[in-house]
Coordinates of C-alpha atoms in Angstrom, one line a residue:
Chain A
M17 CA -7.2 -53.2 -30.3
E18 CA -8.2 -56.5 -29.0
F19 CA -6.3 -55.7 -25.9
L20 CA -8.3 -52.6 -25.3
L21 CA -11.6 -54.6 -25.9
E22 CA -10.6 -57.3 -23.6
P23 CA -12.5 -55.9 -20.4
F24 CA -15.7 -56.2 -22.3
T25 CA -15.2 -60.0 -22.7
Y26 CA -15.7 -60.4 -19.0
S27 CA -19.2 -60.0 -17.7
Y28 CA -18.1 -58.8 -14.4
M29 CA -16.4 -55.9 -16.2
V30 CA -19.2 -54.9 -18.3
K31 CA -21.6 -55.0 -15.3
A32 CA -19.0 -53.0 -13.3
I33 CA -18.7 -50.4 -16.0
W34 CA -22.1 -49.9 -16.5
V35 CA -23.3 -49.9 -12.9
S36 CA -20.6 -47.5 -12.1
A37 CA -21.7 -44.9 -14.7
L38 CA -25.3 -45.1 -13.5
V39 CA -24.3 -44.6 -9.9
G40 CA -22.0 -41.8 -11.2
A41 CA -24.6 -40.0 -12.9
T42 CA -27.0 -40.2 -9.9
C43 CA -24.4 -38.8 -7.5
A44 CA -23.3 -36.0 -9.9
F45 CA -26.9 -34.9 -10.6
L46 CA -27.2 -34.5 -6.7
S47 CA -23.8 -33.0 -6.4
S48 CA -25.3 -30.0 -8.5
Y49 CA -27.5 -29.1 -5.5
L50 CA -25.5 -30.1 -2.7
M51 CA -22.4 -27.7 -3.4
L52 CA -24.9 -24.7 -3.8
K53 CA -25.9 -24.8 -0.1
G54 CA -22.3 -25.3 1.5
W55 CA -23.8 -29.0 2.4
S56 CA -21.0 -30.8 0.6
L57 CA -19.9 -32.5 3.5
M58 CA -23.5 -34.1 3.9
G59 CA -22.6 -36.6 1.6
D60 CA -19.6 -37.7 3.5
A61 CA -21.5 -37.5 6.8
L62 CA -24.2 -39.8 5.3
A63 CA -21.9 -42.4 3.8
H64 CA -20.2 -43.0 7.3
A65 CA -23.5 -42.7 9.1
I66 CA -24.8 -45.7 6.9
I67 CA -22.3 -48.1 8.3
P68 CA -24.3 -49.2 11.4
G69 CA -27.2 -49.7 9.2
V70 CA -25.3 -52.1 6.9
A71 CA -23.8 -53.7 9.9
L72 CA -27.2 -54.4 11.6
A73 CA -28.8 -55.3 8.2
Y74 CA -26.2 -58.2 7.8
L75 CA -26.8 -59.1 11.3
L76 CA -30.5 -59.4 10.8
G77 CA -30.3 -61.2 7.2
L78 CA -32.0 -58.1 5.7
P79 CA -31.0 -56.4 2.4
Y80 CA -28.0 -54.4 3.1
A81 CA -29.6 -51.3 1.0
A82 CA -32.7 -51.2 3.5
G83 CA -30.3 -51.0 6.5
A84 CA -28.2 -48.4 5.1
F85 CA -31.1 -46.4 3.8
F86 CA -32.7 -46.4 7.2
A87 CA -29.4 -45.4 9.0
G88 CA -29.0 -42.6 6.5
I89 CA -32.4 -41.1 6.9
L90 CA -32.0 -41.4 10.8
A91 CA -28.7 -39.4 10.5
A92 CA -30.1 -36.8 8.4
L93 CA -33.2 -36.4 10.7
S94 CA -30.9 -36.2 13.9
M95 CA -28.8 -33.8 12.4
N96 CA -31.8 -31.7 11.4
I97 CA -33.2 -32.0 15.1
V98 CA -30.0 -31.3 16.7
K99 CA -29.1 -28.2 14.5
R100 CA -33.0 -26.7 15.1
K101 CA -32.8 -27.3 18.8
T102 CA -29.4 -26.1 19.6
R103 CA -27.3 -23.2 18.4
L104 CA -24.7 -25.2 17.3
R105 CA -23.1 -24.6 13.8
E106 CA -23.9 -26.9 10.9
D107 CA -20.6 -28.4 10.5
T108 CA -20.3 -29.1 14.3
V109 CA -23.5 -31.0 14.1
I110 CA -22.5 -32.9 11.0
G111 CA -19.3 -33.8 12.7
L112 CA -20.8 -34.8 15.8
V113 CA -23.6 -36.9 14.4
F114 CA -21.7 -38.9 11.6
T115 CA -19.0 -39.8 13.9
T116 CA -21.3 -41.2 16.4
F117 CA -23.0 -43.4 13.8
F118 CA -19.6 -44.4 12.5
A119 CA -18.5 -45.4 15.9
I120 CA -21.6 -47.4 16.6
G121 CA -21.1 -49.1 13.2
L122 CA -17.5 -50.0 14.2
L123 CA -18.8 -51.4 17.4
L124 CA -21.3 -53.6 15.9
V125 CA -18.7 -54.9 13.4
S126 CA -16.2 -55.6 16.0
I127 CA -18.7 -57.5 18.0
N128 CA -19.7 -59.6 15.1
P129 CA -16.6 -59.7 13.2
T130 CA -17.7 -62.5 10.7
S131 CA -20.9 -60.7 9.6
V132 CA -19.6 -58.0 7.6
N133 CA -16.8 -57.3 5.3
I134 CA -16.1 -53.8 6.5
Q135 CA -13.3 -53.3 4.3
G136 CA -15.8 -53.7 1.3
I137 CA -17.9 -50.9 2.8
I138 CA -15.1 -48.3 3.5
L139 CA -13.2 -49.0 0.2
G140 CA -15.9 -50.4 -2.1
N141 CA -15.3 -52.7 -5.1
I142 CA -17.5 -52.6 -7.8
L143 CA -15.4 -55.4 -9.6
A144 CA -16.6 -57.9 -6.9
I145 CA -20.1 -56.8 -6.6
S146 CA -22.8 -59.8 -6.6
N147 CA -25.8 -59.5 -9.0
E148 CA -28.3 -59.2 -6.2
D149 CA -26.2 -56.0 -4.9
A150 CA -25.9 -54.9 -8.6
L151 CA -29.7 -55.1 -8.9
Q152 CA -30.2 -53.1 -5.9
V153 CA -27.9 -50.3 -6.9
V154 CA -29.4 -50.1 -10.4
I155 CA -32.9 -49.8 -8.9
I156 CA -32.0 -47.1 -6.4
S157 CA -30.2 -45.3 -9.1
F158 CA -33.1 -45.4 -11.7
I159 CA -35.5 -44.1 -9.1
C160 CA -33.2 -41.3 -8.0
L161 CA -32.7 -40.2 -11.5
L162 CA -36.3 -40.6 -12.5
V163 CA -37.4 -38.3 -9.5
L164 CA -34.7 -35.9 -10.2
V165 CA -35.5 -35.5 -13.9
L166 CA -39.2 -35.1 -13.0
K167 CA -38.5 -32.6 -10.1
W168 CA -35.3 -30.9 -10.7
R169 CA -37.0 -27.4 -11.2
D170 CA -39.0 -27.5 -8.1
L171 CA -35.7 -28.4 -6.2
M172 CA -33.9 -25.6 -7.8
A173 CA -36.6 -23.3 -6.5
V174 CA -36.4 -24.3 -3.2
F175 CA -32.7 -24.3 -3.0
F176 CA -32.5 -20.8 -4.6
D177 CA -35.2 -19.1 -2.6
E178 CA -37.1 -21.0 0.1
N179 CA -39.7 -18.1 0.7
H180 CA -40.3 -17.5 -2.6
A181 CA -40.9 -21.2 -3.2
R182 CA -43.4 -21.3 -0.2
A183 CA -45.0 -18.2 -1.6
L184 CA -45.4 -20.1 -5.0
G185 CA -47.3 -22.8 -3.1
L186 CA -44.4 -25.4 -3.5
S187 CA -44.3 -27.8 -0.6
V188 CA -40.9 -26.7 0.5
Q189 CA -40.4 -29.3 3.5
P190 CA -41.4 -32.3 1.7
L191 CA -39.2 -31.3 -1.2
Q192 CA -36.3 -30.8 1.2
I193 CA -36.9 -34.2 2.8
L194 CA -37.4 -35.8 -0.8
F195 CA -33.8 -34.6 -1.5
F196 CA -32.1 -36.0 1.4
T197 CA -34.0 -39.2 0.9
L198 CA -32.5 -39.4 -2.6
L199 CA -29.1 -38.3 -1.4
S200 CA -29.2 -41.0 1.3
A201 CA -30.1 -43.4 -1.5
A202 CA -27.6 -42.4 -3.8
T203 CA -25.0 -42.8 -1.0
V204 CA -25.9 -46.2 -0.4
A205 CA -25.5 -47.1 -4.2
A206 CA -22.2 -45.1 -4.2
L207 CA -20.9 -47.1 -1.2
Q208 CA -20.7 -50.3 -3.6
T209 CA -18.8 -48.5 -6.3
V210 CA -16.4 -46.1 -4.7
G211 CA -16.9 -47.0 -0.7
A212 CA -17.5 -44.9 2.2
C213 CA -14.4 -42.9 2.1
L214 CA -14.8 -41.6 -1.6
V215 CA -18.4 -41.1 -1.6
I216 CA -17.9 -37.4 -0.8
A217 CA -16.0 -37.0 -3.9
M218 CA -19.0 -38.5 -6.1
V219 CA -21.3 -36.1 -4.6
V220 CA -19.3 -33.1 -4.8
T221 CA -16.5 -32.9 -7.5
P222 CA -18.8 -33.3 -10.7
G223 CA -20.9 -30.4 -9.4
A224 CA -18.0 -28.3 -8.7
T225 CA -16.4 -28.7 -11.9
A226 CA -19.6 -28.0 -13.9
Y227 CA -20.1 -24.9 -11.6
I228 CA -16.8 -23.5 -13.0
L229 CA -17.8 -24.3 -16.6
T230 CA -21.4 -22.7 -16.7
D231 CA -23.5 -20.0 -15.4
R232 CA -26.8 -21.8 -15.9
F233 CA -28.4 -24.4 -13.7
N234 CA -29.8 -26.8 -16.2
R235 CA -26.4 -26.8 -18.1
L236 CA -24.7 -27.4 -14.8
I237 CA -26.7 -30.5 -14.3
V238 CA -26.1 -31.9 -17.8
I239 CA -22.4 -31.3 -17.5
A240 CA -22.1 -32.8 -14.1
V241 CA -24.1 -35.9 -15.0
L242 CA -22.0 -36.5 -18.2
L243 CA -18.7 -35.8 -16.0
G244 CA -20.0 -38.1 -13.4
S245 CA -21.0 -41.0 -15.6
I246 CA -18.1 -40.9 -18.0
T247 CA -15.6 -40.7 -15.3
S248 CA -17.0 -43.4 -13.4
A249 CA -17.1 -45.6 -16.6
V250 CA -13.9 -44.9 -17.5
G251 CA -12.4 -45.4 -14.1
A252 CA -14.0 -48.8 -13.9
Y253 CA -12.7 -49.7 -17.4
T254 CA -9.2 -48.6 -16.7
S255 CA -9.0 -50.6 -13.5
F256 CA -8.9 -53.7 -15.4
F257 CA -5.5 -52.9 -16.9
L258 CA -3.9 -51.0 -13.9
N259 CA -5.3 -53.8 -11.6
A260 CA -6.1 -51.0 -9.4
N261 CA -9.1 -50.1 -7.2
P262 CA -11.8 -48.5 -9.2
G263 CA -13.1 -46.0 -6.6
G264 CA -9.5 -44.5 -6.5
L265 CA -9.5 -44.2 -10.2
I266 CA -12.8 -42.9 -10.6
V267 CA -12.3 -40.0 -8.0
T268 CA -8.8 -39.2 -9.4
L269 CA -10.3 -38.9 -13.0
Q270 CA -12.9 -36.5 -11.6
T271 CA -10.2 -34.5 -9.7
L272 CA -8.2 -34.2 -12.9
L273 CA -11.0 -32.8 -14.8
F274 CA -11.7 -30.5 -12.0
I275 CA -8.1 -29.2 -12.2
A276 CA -8.6 -28.8 -16.0
A277 CA -11.6 -26.7 -15.6
F278 CA -10.0 -24.6 -12.8
F279 CA -7.2 -23.6 -15.3
F280 CA -8.9 -23.6 -18.7
A281 CA -12.5 -22.9 -18.3
P282 CA -14.0 -20.4 -20.7
R283 CA -15.1 -17.7 -18.4
H284 CA -14.1 -18.7 -14.9
G285 CA -11.0 -20.6 -15.4
L286 CA -7.6 -19.0 -14.2
W287 CA -6.2 -18.6 -17.7
A288 CA -9.5 -16.9 -18.9
K289 CA -9.5 -14.4 -16.1
H290 CA -5.8 -13.8 -16.6
R291 CA -6.4 -13.0 -20.2
A292 CA -9.2 -10.6 -19.4
T293 CA -7.2 -8.9 -17.1
K294 CA -4.3 -8.4 -19.6
M295 CA -6.8 -7.3 -22.1
I296 CA -8.0 -4.4 -19.7
L297 CA -4.6 -3.4 -18.8
K298 CA -3.7 -3.3 -22.6
G299 CA -6.8 -1.4 -23.3
N300 CA -5.9 1.2 -20.6
S301 CA -2.4 1.7 -21.8
H302 CA -3.7 2.4 -25.4
G303 CA -6.8 4.6 -24.3
Chain B
M2 CA -63.2 -12.2 -7.2
S3 CA -63.0 -9.6 -4.2
K4 CA -61.0 -6.6 -4.3
N5 CA -57.4 -7.3 -3.4
S6 CA -56.9 -6.7 0.2
I7 CA -55.1 -8.1 3.4
Q8 CA -57.1 -8.5 6.8
L9 CA -55.3 -8.9 9.8
E10 CA -57.5 -10.0 12.7
N11 CA -55.8 -9.9 16.1
I12 CA -52.4 -11.3 14.8
S13 CA -50.1 -12.3 17.4
V14 CA -47.0 -14.3 16.9
T15 CA -44.9 -16.1 19.4
Y16 CA -41.9 -18.3 18.4
P17 CA -41.0 -21.5 19.8
N18 CA -38.3 -20.1 22.1
G19 CA -41.1 -17.9 23.9
H20 CA -40.2 -14.7 22.2
H21 CA -43.4 -12.7 21.6
A22 CA -42.7 -11.1 18.1
L23 CA -46.2 -9.6 17.6
T24 CA -49.1 -9.1 19.8
G25 CA -52.8 -8.3 18.8
V26 CA -52.4 -6.7 15.4
T27 CA -55.5 -5.8 13.8
A28 CA -55.4 -3.9 10.4
S29 CA -57.0 -3.9 7.0
I30 CA -54.8 -3.0 3.8
E31 CA -56.5 -2.3 0.6
A32 CA -55.6 -2.3 -3.2
G33 CA -54.5 0.6 -5.1
S34 CA -52.2 1.9 -2.4
I35 CA -48.6 1.5 -1.4
C36 CA -48.5 1.0 2.3
G37 CA -45.1 1.2 4.3
L38 CA -44.4 -1.0 7.1
V39 CA -42.1 1.0 9.4
G40 CA -40.3 0.1 12.6
V41 CA -36.9 -0.7 14.1
N42 CA -35.1 -3.9 13.4
G43 CA -36.7 -6.5 15.4
A44 CA -40.1 -4.7 15.7
G45 CA -41.6 -7.6 14.0
K46 CA -41.6 -6.4 10.4
S47 CA -40.4 -9.7 9.0
T48 CA -42.7 -11.5 11.3
L49 CA -45.6 -9.8 10.0
F50 CA -44.6 -10.7 6.4
K51 CA -44.3 -14.3 7.4
A52 CA -47.6 -14.4 8.8
I53 CA -49.1 -12.9 5.9
M54 CA -47.4 -15.5 3.6
G55 CA -48.3 -18.3 6.1
F56 CA -44.7 -19.1 7.0
V57 CA -45.5 -18.5 10.6
K58 CA -48.6 -19.7 12.1
P59 CA -50.2 -17.0 14.4
S60 CA -50.6 -18.1 18.0
T61 CA -53.9 -16.0 17.8
G62 CA -56.0 -14.4 15.1
R63 CA -56.3 -14.9 11.3
V64 CA -55.1 -13.6 8.1
T65 CA -57.4 -13.3 5.1
I66 CA -56.0 -12.3 1.7
S67 CA -58.7 -11.0 -0.8
G68 CA -61.3 -13.1 1.1
M69 CA -59.3 -16.1 1.2
A70 CA -57.2 -18.2 3.6
V71 CA -53.6 -17.8 3.2
K72 CA -52.9 -21.1 1.6
Q73 CA -55.6 -20.7 -1.0
A74 CA -54.3 -17.2 -1.9
L75 CA -50.8 -18.7 -2.3
K76 CA -52.2 -21.4 -4.7
Q77 CA -53.7 -18.8 -6.7
N78 CA -50.4 -16.9 -7.0
L79 CA -51.9 -13.9 -5.5
V80 CA -48.8 -13.1 -3.2
C81 CA -45.4 -12.2 -4.3
Y82 CA -42.3 -11.8 -2.3
V83 CA -39.4 -9.5 -3.2
P84 CA -36.5 -10.6 -0.6
Q85 CA -33.9 -8.4 0.8
T86 CA -30.8 -8.4 -1.3
E87 CA -28.7 -10.1 1.6
E88 CA -31.1 -13.2 1.7
V89 CA -30.2 -14.2 -1.9
D90 CA -27.3 -16.5 -2.7
W91 CA -25.8 -14.1 -5.7
N92 CA -23.5 -17.1 -6.8
F93 CA -26.0 -19.4 -7.5
P94 CA -25.9 -20.3 -11.2
V95 CA -28.8 -18.7 -12.8
L96 CA -29.3 -16.0 -15.3
V97 CA -31.6 -13.3 -14.9
E98 CA -34.3 -14.8 -17.0
D99 CA -34.1 -17.9 -15.1
V100 CA -34.9 -16.2 -11.9
V101 CA -37.9 -14.4 -13.5
M102 CA -39.0 -17.6 -15.0
M103 CA -39.3 -19.2 -11.4
G104 CA -42.1 -16.5 -10.9
R105 CA -44.0 -18.6 -13.3
Y106 CA -43.7 -22.1 -11.4
G107 CA -47.2 -21.6 -10.0
H108 CA -48.7 -21.4 -13.2
M109 CA -46.9 -24.4 -14.7
G110 CA -47.7 -28.1 -14.6
F111 CA -46.2 -31.0 -12.6
L112 CA -43.0 -30.9 -14.6
R113 CA -42.7 -27.1 -14.6
H114 CA -42.1 -26.9 -18.3
P115 CA -42.6 -23.3 -19.5
S116 CA -45.3 -22.7 -22.1
K117 CA -45.4 -19.8 -24.8
A118 CA -47.5 -17.7 -22.2
D119 CA -44.8 -18.3 -19.5
H120 CA -42.0 -17.0 -21.9
E121 CA -44.1 -13.9 -22.8
A122 CA -44.7 -13.1 -19.3
V123 CA -41.1 -13.2 -18.5
T124 CA -40.2 -11.0 -21.6
A125 CA -42.9 -8.5 -20.5
A126 CA -41.8 -8.4 -16.9
L127 CA -38.2 -7.8 -17.9
E128 CA -39.2 -5.0 -20.4
R129 CA -41.5 -3.4 -17.5
T130 CA -38.5 -3.4 -15.1
N131 CA -35.8 -2.2 -17.8
M132 CA -33.9 -5.5 -17.3
T133 CA -34.3 -6.8 -21.0
E134 CA -30.6 -6.0 -21.9
F135 CA -29.4 -8.0 -18.8
R136 CA -31.5 -11.2 -19.2
K137 CA -28.6 -13.3 -20.3
R138 CA -26.4 -12.1 -17.1
Q139 CA -25.7 -14.4 -14.2
I140 CA -27.3 -12.5 -11.2
G141 CA -24.1 -11.9 -9.5
E142 CA -22.8 -9.7 -12.2
L143 CA -25.5 -7.2 -11.6
S144 CA -25.5 -3.7 -9.8
G145 CA -27.4 -3.2 -6.4
G146 CA -30.3 -1.6 -8.4
Q147 CA -30.4 -4.2 -11.0
K148 CA -30.5 -6.9 -8.4
K149 CA -33.4 -5.5 -6.8
R150 CA -35.1 -5.1 -10.2
V151 CA -34.8 -8.8 -11.0
F152 CA -36.9 -9.8 -8.1
V153 CA -39.6 -7.1 -8.9
A154 CA -39.7 -8.8 -12.4
R155 CA -40.0 -12.2 -11.0
A156 CA -42.9 -10.8 -8.8
L157 CA -44.5 -9.4 -12.0
A158 CA -43.9 -12.5 -13.8
Q159 CA -45.8 -14.4 -11.2
G160 CA -48.6 -12.0 -11.7
G161 CA -49.5 -11.5 -8.1
Q162 CA -51.8 -8.7 -7.1
I163 CA -50.5 -8.4 -3.6
I164 CA -46.5 -7.5 -3.6
L165 CA -44.3 -7.7 -0.3
L166 CA -41.2 -5.9 -0.4
D167 CA -38.5 -6.3 2.2
E168 CA -36.3 -3.3 2.5
P169 CA -36.3 -2.5 -1.2
F170 CA -34.0 0.5 -0.9
T171 CA -31.2 -0.7 1.2
G172 CA -27.9 -0.6 -0.6
I173 CA -29.1 1.4 -3.7
D174 CA -28.6 5.0 -5.0
I175 CA -31.1 7.7 -5.1
K176 CA -31.6 7.5 -8.8
T177 CA -32.2 3.7 -8.7
E178 CA -34.5 4.5 -5.6
D179 CA -36.4 6.9 -7.6
A180 CA -37.0 4.6 -10.7
L181 CA -38.2 1.9 -8.4
I182 CA -40.7 4.2 -6.8
I183 CA -42.2 5.3 -10.1
L184 CA -42.6 1.6 -11.0
F185 CA -44.1 0.8 -7.4
R186 CA -46.6 3.8 -8.0
S187 CA -47.7 2.4 -11.5
L188 CA -48.2 -1.1 -10.1
A189 CA -50.4 0.3 -7.3
A190 CA -52.3 2.6 -9.7
E191 CA -53.2 -0.8 -11.5
G192 CA -55.0 -1.9 -8.6
R193 CA -52.2 -4.1 -6.8
L194 CA -51.6 -3.9 -3.2
I195 CA -48.1 -3.0 -2.3
L196 CA -46.6 -3.5 1.2
V197 CA -43.2 -2.4 1.8
S198 CA -41.2 -2.8 4.9
T199 CA -38.6 -0.2 5.5
H200 CA -36.6 1.5 8.2
N201 CA -35.7 4.2 5.6
L202 CA -38.0 7.1 7.2
G203 CA -37.0 9.7 4.8
S204 CA -38.4 8.0 1.6
V205 CA -41.7 7.0 3.3
P206 CA -43.7 10.3 2.7
S207 CA -42.3 10.5 -0.9
F208 CA -43.9 7.1 -2.0
C209 CA -46.3 5.6 0.5
D210 CA -50.0 6.3 0.9
D211 CA -50.5 4.7 3.9
V212 CA -48.1 3.7 6.7
M213 CA -48.3 1.0 9.5
L214 CA -46.0 1.8 12.5
I215 CA -45.1 -1.1 14.3
N216 CA -43.1 -2.1 17.4
R217 CA -44.1 -5.6 18.6
T218 CA -47.7 -4.4 18.0
L219 CA -49.4 -1.9 15.6
L220 CA -48.8 1.5 17.0
A221 CA -50.5 3.4 14.5
H222 CA -52.0 2.9 10.8
G223 CA -53.4 5.2 8.3
P224 CA -52.5 7.8 5.7
V225 CA -49.2 9.2 5.8
E226 CA -50.3 12.8 6.6
T227 CA -52.0 11.9 9.6
V228 CA -49.8 9.0 11.0
F229 CA -46.3 9.8 10.1
T230 CA -46.0 12.4 12.6
Q231 CA -43.0 13.2 15.1
E232 CA -44.9 12.0 18.0
N233 CA -45.9 8.6 16.5
L234 CA -42.3 8.1 15.1
V235 CA -40.9 8.8 18.5
K236 CA -43.2 6.2 19.9
A237 CA -42.0 3.7 17.3
F238 CA -38.5 4.2 17.3
G239 CA -37.8 5.3 20.9
G240 CA -34.2 6.3 21.4
M241 CA -33.3 4.7 18.1
L242 CA -33.3 7.9 16.1
R243 CA -30.8 10.6 15.5
H244 CA -32.7 13.7 16.4
H245 CA -31.8 17.0 15.3
Q246 CA -33.8 20.2 15.8
L247 CA -32.9 23.6 14.4
V248 CA -34.8 26.4 16.3
G249 CA -34.8 30.1 17.2
A250 CA -31.4 31.8 16.6
D251 CA -29.9 28.8 14.8
L252 CA -32.9 29.1 12.2
H253 CA -34.1 32.5 12.0
D254 CA -33.0 36.2 12.7
D255 CA -36.5 37.2 13.6
E256 CA -39.1 36.0 16.2
D257 CA -40.4 33.2 13.9
K258 CA -41.5 30.1 16.1
R259 CA -41.0 27.6 13.6
S260 CA -38.3 25.0 13.7
I261 CA -36.7 22.3 11.6
T262 CA -36.6 18.8 13.0
V263 CA -34.6 16.2 11.3
L264 CA -35.1 12.5 12.2
S265 CA -33.0 9.9 10.8
D266 CA -31.6 6.4 11.6
D267 CA -28.5 5.8 8.9
E268 CA -30.6 6.5 5.7
R269 CA -32.5 9.5 4.2
P270 CA -33.4 11.8 6.9
L271 CA -37.0 12.8 7.7
V272 CA -37.5 16.6 7.9
F273 CA -40.2 18.4 9.9
Y274 CA -40.8 22.0 9.6
G275 CA -43.4 24.0 11.5
E276 CA -44.1 25.7 14.6
T277 CA -44.3 22.8 17.2
G278 CA -41.6 20.8 15.0
G279 CA -44.0 18.8 13.5
Q280 CA -47.2 19.6 11.4
K281 CA -45.6 19.7 7.9
I282 CA -43.6 16.9 6.3
T283 CA -41.4 17.9 3.5
K284 CA -41.5 15.4 0.7
H285 CA -38.1 15.2 -0.3
G286 CA -35.1 14.9 2.2
N287 CA -31.7 14.5 0.9
K288 CA -28.9 11.9 1.6
E289 CA -25.9 13.4 3.3

């Protein structure tokens, strides 16, 4: 017992656990929307596009979150413009823009090798997060969650049927911009916990798992947020014993839950479908 | 409040890529009737809808809805839109009742928290469209006709007086089509204005009071009996129609001069019967 409680005796572990949970919840909330539009790769793109912003922020001595956030918005906007002004497909545009930003980021880092720990950004390590960085992450997450809790219905209406949302008098474009702003902000936060490579999992997997488990959007959000926060907390906690990278653990846990849902979900799981087919076949042979 | 109406004054729409979608459309549509908006694909039906809902800004002209600017009319929930089936993501995790509830958002506060009145409006709209038994279904589990009805129910819940329907009869069977027409008729009789875009010619005479024929501009507008003629339709559709004429020996054994003309695209055909191949419109065509 004492052994299991040991992580809680270290303040850096306690901090890592609850900050991870908070970030996990925020990303999971956003994942509920992201996967519905086929925009899942946006999260990945944003995470990589952020790198030059972080490098520049370090270079100029600004808070890294500001730089990251600015780069994220810039990337989202450029994707939007390229998509609207050309006939290129969405995946091409995403691929084009994010690699460009990532390349610029690497270039900046290689020119100033001492300024940034690029390894830290790409892999992330919540266990080593400084108090100032933790504070930034917490503020970002709280603001995101607050906005989402207040406006989730409006965003759902916009994601479901843009024209109808417009006919209702909702401000569709500002809401879309709001969503991408939140996504950029959450990506910045997640960078610290799981790193740029694994941010994509944080903003996709919990939503995808919840999608298999329910047909109602409000429940989907609740399930996704629970999955996101619990896996993140447990991942950070377990990393203490395994002496492993918390990001890797968090995402592995999320994937395990997805696999469980894939097989055992009550209605849309493989097992349930198999049983339903068997019932029908049985019914036919009797009738 | 003035009577529900749509006033279009010299509407032209040019898209940013230079495409002139509509030129100089002037028309006045009044409440209490069903108006069919008829034209080939690409004739500008959707563009006109978008202009009415304020999604595209006309390069010239002005849209007035019940005496108000479009934006103000939208704020008052006057205008409802029923999308084409293909425009909707049927895998979206929402139940029938959730979709209908979205129609009420314009009536709710900042948090969009539904009140008792909102729940009642949803229940009433589901009852009216015969969708009550399906209210807990995920929308993807519905049949073609039920899918249409969900969005009509959403429009009813919204309480709008002007209902725009985009190709409501595509992909549904005749029985469902007839049921929808009865519903639209009763909605119009209550003083709503119903504008239906369609390329399904055969169903127009059986449920529209008025018809607007468009092809990049307004070709004709007026009561079905006078406007929906063979001559006007050929003008609107050009070579896009299948045109079958039965005349003389094919049709009669005697010297009767009357002929049957069948116009169809891919849906219900439109049948003309008379001496010059076009005075009388038969009210019911058949699907092949």
